[in-house]
Coordinates of C-alpha atoms in Angstrom, one line a residue:
M115 CA -8.5 4.2 5.1
D116 CA -10.0 3.0 8.4
Q117 CA -7.9 0.0 9.4
T118 CA -10.7 -1.2 11.7
H119 CA -13.0 -1.9 8.7
P120 CA -13.6 -5.6 8.5
Y121 CA -12.3 -7.4 5.4
N122 CA -15.1 -8.4 3.1
G123 CA -15.2 -10.7 0.1
S124 CA -17.7 -8.5 -1.9
L125 CA -15.1 -8.1 -4.5
T126 CA -16.1 -11.5 -5.9
A127 CA -19.3 -10.0 -7.2
E128 CA -18.5 -6.3 -7.4
Q129 CA -15.2 -6.3 -9.3
F130 CA -13.9 -3.1 -11.0
L131 CA -17.3 -1.9 -12.3
F132 CA -15.7 0.9 -14.4
Y133 CA -18.5 1.2 -16.9
E134 CA -21.1 1.1 -14.2
I135 CA -19.4 3.6 -11.9
R136 CA -19.1 6.2 -14.7
I137 CA -22.9 6.1 -15.1
A138 CA -23.5 6.1 -11.4
A139 CA -21.1 9.0 -10.9
K140 CA -23.1 11.2 -13.3
Y141 CA -26.2 10.6 -11.3
Y142 CA -24.3 11.1 -8.0
V143 CA -22.9 14.4 -9.2
S144 CA -26.4 15.6 -10.2
G145 CA -27.6 14.9 -6.7
L146 CA -29.8 12.0 -7.5
K147 CA -30.5 9.6 -4.6
I148 CA -29.5 6.0 -5.0
D149 CA -33.1 4.7 -5.4
E150 CA -33.9 7.2 -8.1
A151 CA -30.6 6.4 -9.9
I152 CA -31.4 2.7 -9.8
E153 CA -34.8 3.3 -11.3
R154 CA -33.3 5.3 -14.2
I155 CA -30.6 2.7 -14.8
K156 CA -33.2 -0.1 -14.9
K157 CA -35.6 1.9 -17.0
N158 CA -33.0 2.7 -19.6
N159 CA -31.1 -0.6 -19.2
L160 CA -27.9 1.5 -18.8
F161 CA -25.8 -1.2 -17.3
Q162 CA -26.9 -3.5 -20.1
Y163 CA -27.3 -6.5 -17.9
P164 CA -29.4 -9.4 -19.1
T165 CA -31.6 -9.2 -16.0
E166 CA -32.4 -6.4 -13.5
R167 CA -31.4 -8.6 -10.5
Q168 CA -27.9 -7.3 -10.3
V169 CA -28.6 -3.7 -11.1
S170 CA -29.7 -2.6 -7.6
R171 CA -26.8 -4.3 -5.8
L172 CA -24.1 -3.1 -8.1
A173 CA -25.5 0.4 -8.4
R174 CA -25.5 0.6 -4.6
A175 CA -21.9 -0.7 -4.6
C176 CA -21.0 2.1 -7.0
Y177 CA -22.6 4.7 -4.8
K178 CA -20.8 3.3 -1.7
R179 CA -17.5 3.6 -3.6
L180 CA -18.3 7.2 -4.6
D181 CA -19.2 8.0 -0.9
A182 CA -15.9 6.3 0.1
L183 CA -13.9 8.7 -2.2
G184 CA -14.9 11.5 0.2
N185 CA -14.0 14.0 -2.5
D186 CA -16.6 15.8 -4.7
Q187 CA -14.0 16.8 -7.3
L188 CA -12.8 13.2 -7.7
V189 CA -16.4 12.1 -8.2
H190 CA -16.8 14.7 -10.8
E191 CA -13.6 13.5 -12.5
L192 CA -14.8 9.9 -12.4
A193 CA -18.0 11.0 -14.1
S194 CA -16.4 13.0 -16.9
A195 CA -12.6 12.6 -17.1
P196 CA -10.9 10.6 -19.9
N197 CA -10.9 6.9 -19.3
E198 CA -7.3 6.6 -18.3
I199 CA -7.7 9.2 -15.5
A200 CA -11.1 7.9 -14.4
K201 CA -9.9 4.3 -14.2
Q202 CA -7.1 5.4 -11.8
I203 CA -9.6 7.3 -9.7
N204 CA -11.9 4.3 -9.7
L205 CA -9.1 2.1 -8.4
Y206 CA -8.5 4.6 -5.6
A207 CA -12.3 4.5 -4.9
V208 CA -12.2 0.7 -4.6
M209 CA -9.2 1.0 -2.3
R210 CA -11.0 3.5 -0.1
Y211 CA -14.1 1.2 0.0
N212 CA -12.4 -2.1 0.4
R213 CA -9.7 -2.7 3.0
L214 CA -8.3 -5.7 1.2
V215 CA -7.7 -3.8 -2.0
W216 CA -6.2 -0.9 0.0
E217 CA -3.7 -3.2 1.7
F218 CA -2.9 -5.2 -1.5
M219 CA -2.2 -2.1 -3.5
I220 CA 0.0 -0.5 -0.8
Q221 CA 1.7 -3.6 0.8
V222 CA 2.2 -5.5 -2.4
I223 CA 2.2 -3.2 -5.4
G224 CA 3.4 -0.1 -3.6
E225 CA 6.3 -2.0 -2.0
K226 CA 7.2 -3.4 -5.4
Y227 CA 7.5 0.1 -6.8
R228 CA 9.3 1.3 -3.7
N229 CA 11.9 -1.4 -4.1
Q230 CA 11.9 -1.0 -7.9
D231 CA 11.1 -4.7 -8.1
M232 CA 8.8 -5.0 -11.2
N233 CA 8.4 -8.7 -11.0
F234 CA 4.9 -9.7 -10.0
S235 CA 3.8 -13.3 -9.8
R236 CA 1.4 -15.7 -8.2
K237 CA 3.9 -16.1 -5.4
D238 CA 3.3 -12.4 -4.4
M239 CA -0.4 -12.9 -4.4
N240 CA -0.2 -16.1 -2.4
A241 CA 2.1 -14.5 0.2
F242 CA -0.3 -11.6 0.6
F243 CA -3.3 -13.9 1.2
S244 CA -1.4 -16.2 3.5
R245 CA -0.5 -13.2 5.6
L246 CA -4.1 -12.0 5.7
Q247 CA -5.4 -15.4 6.7
A248 CA -2.9 -15.7 9.5
Q249 CA -3.8 -12.3 11.0
D250 CA -7.6 -12.3 10.4
D251 CA -10.1 -15.0 11.4
S252 CA -12.7 -13.8 8.9
V253 CA -10.3 -14.1 6.0
A254 CA -9.1 -17.5 7.3
A255 CA -12.7 -18.7 7.1
W256 CA -13.1 -17.8 3.4
S257 CA -13.3 -20.8 1.0
D258 CA -10.5 -21.5 -1.5
A259 CA -13.0 -20.6 -4.2
T260 CA -13.6 -17.2 -2.7
I261 CA -9.9 -16.4 -2.4
T262 CA -9.2 -17.7 -5.9
K263 CA -11.9 -15.4 -7.3
I264 CA -10.6 -12.4 -5.4
K265 CA -7.1 -13.0 -6.7
S266 CA -8.5 -13.1 -10.2
V267 CA -10.4 -9.8 -9.7
L268 CA -7.3 -8.1 -8.3
V269 CA -5.3 -9.2 -11.3
R270 CA -8.0 -8.0 -13.7
M271 CA -8.0 -4.6 -11.9
L272 CA -4.3 -4.4 -12.4
I273 CA -4.8 -5.1 -16.1
E274 CA -7.7 -2.6 -16.4
T275 CA -5.6 0.2 -14.9
G276 CA -2.4 -0.5 -16.8
Y277 CA -0.3 -2.1 -14.1
L278 CA -0.2 -5.3 -16.1
D279 CA -0.5 -5.9 -19.8
G280 CA -2.3 -9.3 -19.5
L281 CA -3.3 -12.2 -17.4
K282 CA 0.0 -14.0 -17.9
D283 CA 2.1 -10.9 -17.5
T284 CA 4.7 -11.0 -14.7
T285 CA 6.1 -7.5 -15.0
L286 CA 4.6 -4.4 -13.5
N287 CA 4.4 -1.4 -15.7
P288 CA 5.7 1.9 -14.3
V289 CA 2.3 3.7 -13.9
F290 CA 2.1 7.4 -13.5
L291 CA -0.2 9.1 -11.0
C292 CA -2.5 11.5 -12.8
E293 CA -2.6 15.1 -11.5
E294 CA -6.3 14.9 -10.7
L295 CA -5.9 11.9 -8.4
E296 CA -2.7 13.3 -6.8
R297 CA -4.7 16.4 -5.8
G298 CA -7.5 14.3 -4.5
I299 CA -5.3 12.0 -2.5
E300 CA -3.6 15.0 -1.0
A301 CA -6.9 16.7 -0.2
N302 CA -8.0 13.5 1.6
N303 CA -4.6 13.4 3.4
D304 CA -4.2 9.8 2.1
Y305 CA -0.5 10.0 1.6
D306 CA -0.1 6.3 2.5
A307 CA -1.9 5.5 -0.8
L308 CA 0.7 7.2 -3.0
P309 CA 3.1 4.3 -3.4
A310 CA 0.3 2.2 -4.9
F311 CA 0.4 4.6 -7.8
N312 CA 4.2 4.6 -8.1
Y313 CA 4.5 8.0 -6.5
F314 CA 7.1 8.8 -3.8
R315 CA 7.8 12.1 -2.2

């Protein structure tokens, strides 16, 4: 992950997009360019959105995440692996694409696992954002509403990927890194990401 990437608040709109990225990954694997993929998604209403307005933006976000994976095998797995595996790979894709998610998963979740501290609360989330705001002017300029929304998206991602059981849950589950993602992380030389998946060498 390039630490010079600016933080961005796109997570407020883009969220986890698991259903969408599965569809996009199939087109990506087949070599379809983004504009063609968007046309097919719109034509067949594959995202099942009430309007087409969001389709282009979110399909592009999916393609950017797939690009960010930097690993054809992981893209293939994201397109066709069982849900549990594909969700873990999608989380890694979001991490690679979004610096904020990368740092949250490693600095907060990874550290929890490293210290075998399974308690996770609003306090942890608030401390993370306070630290970010103190060190980065762009994050400091975000509205309270934006930060609240991003916090909500992060928690929902943790639920979607099995780290938490529900919105009110305050105990992290001991997740297990799937072999497919382990190989992909190693191929990408992204060893720093391993603690986020409760994996330590």
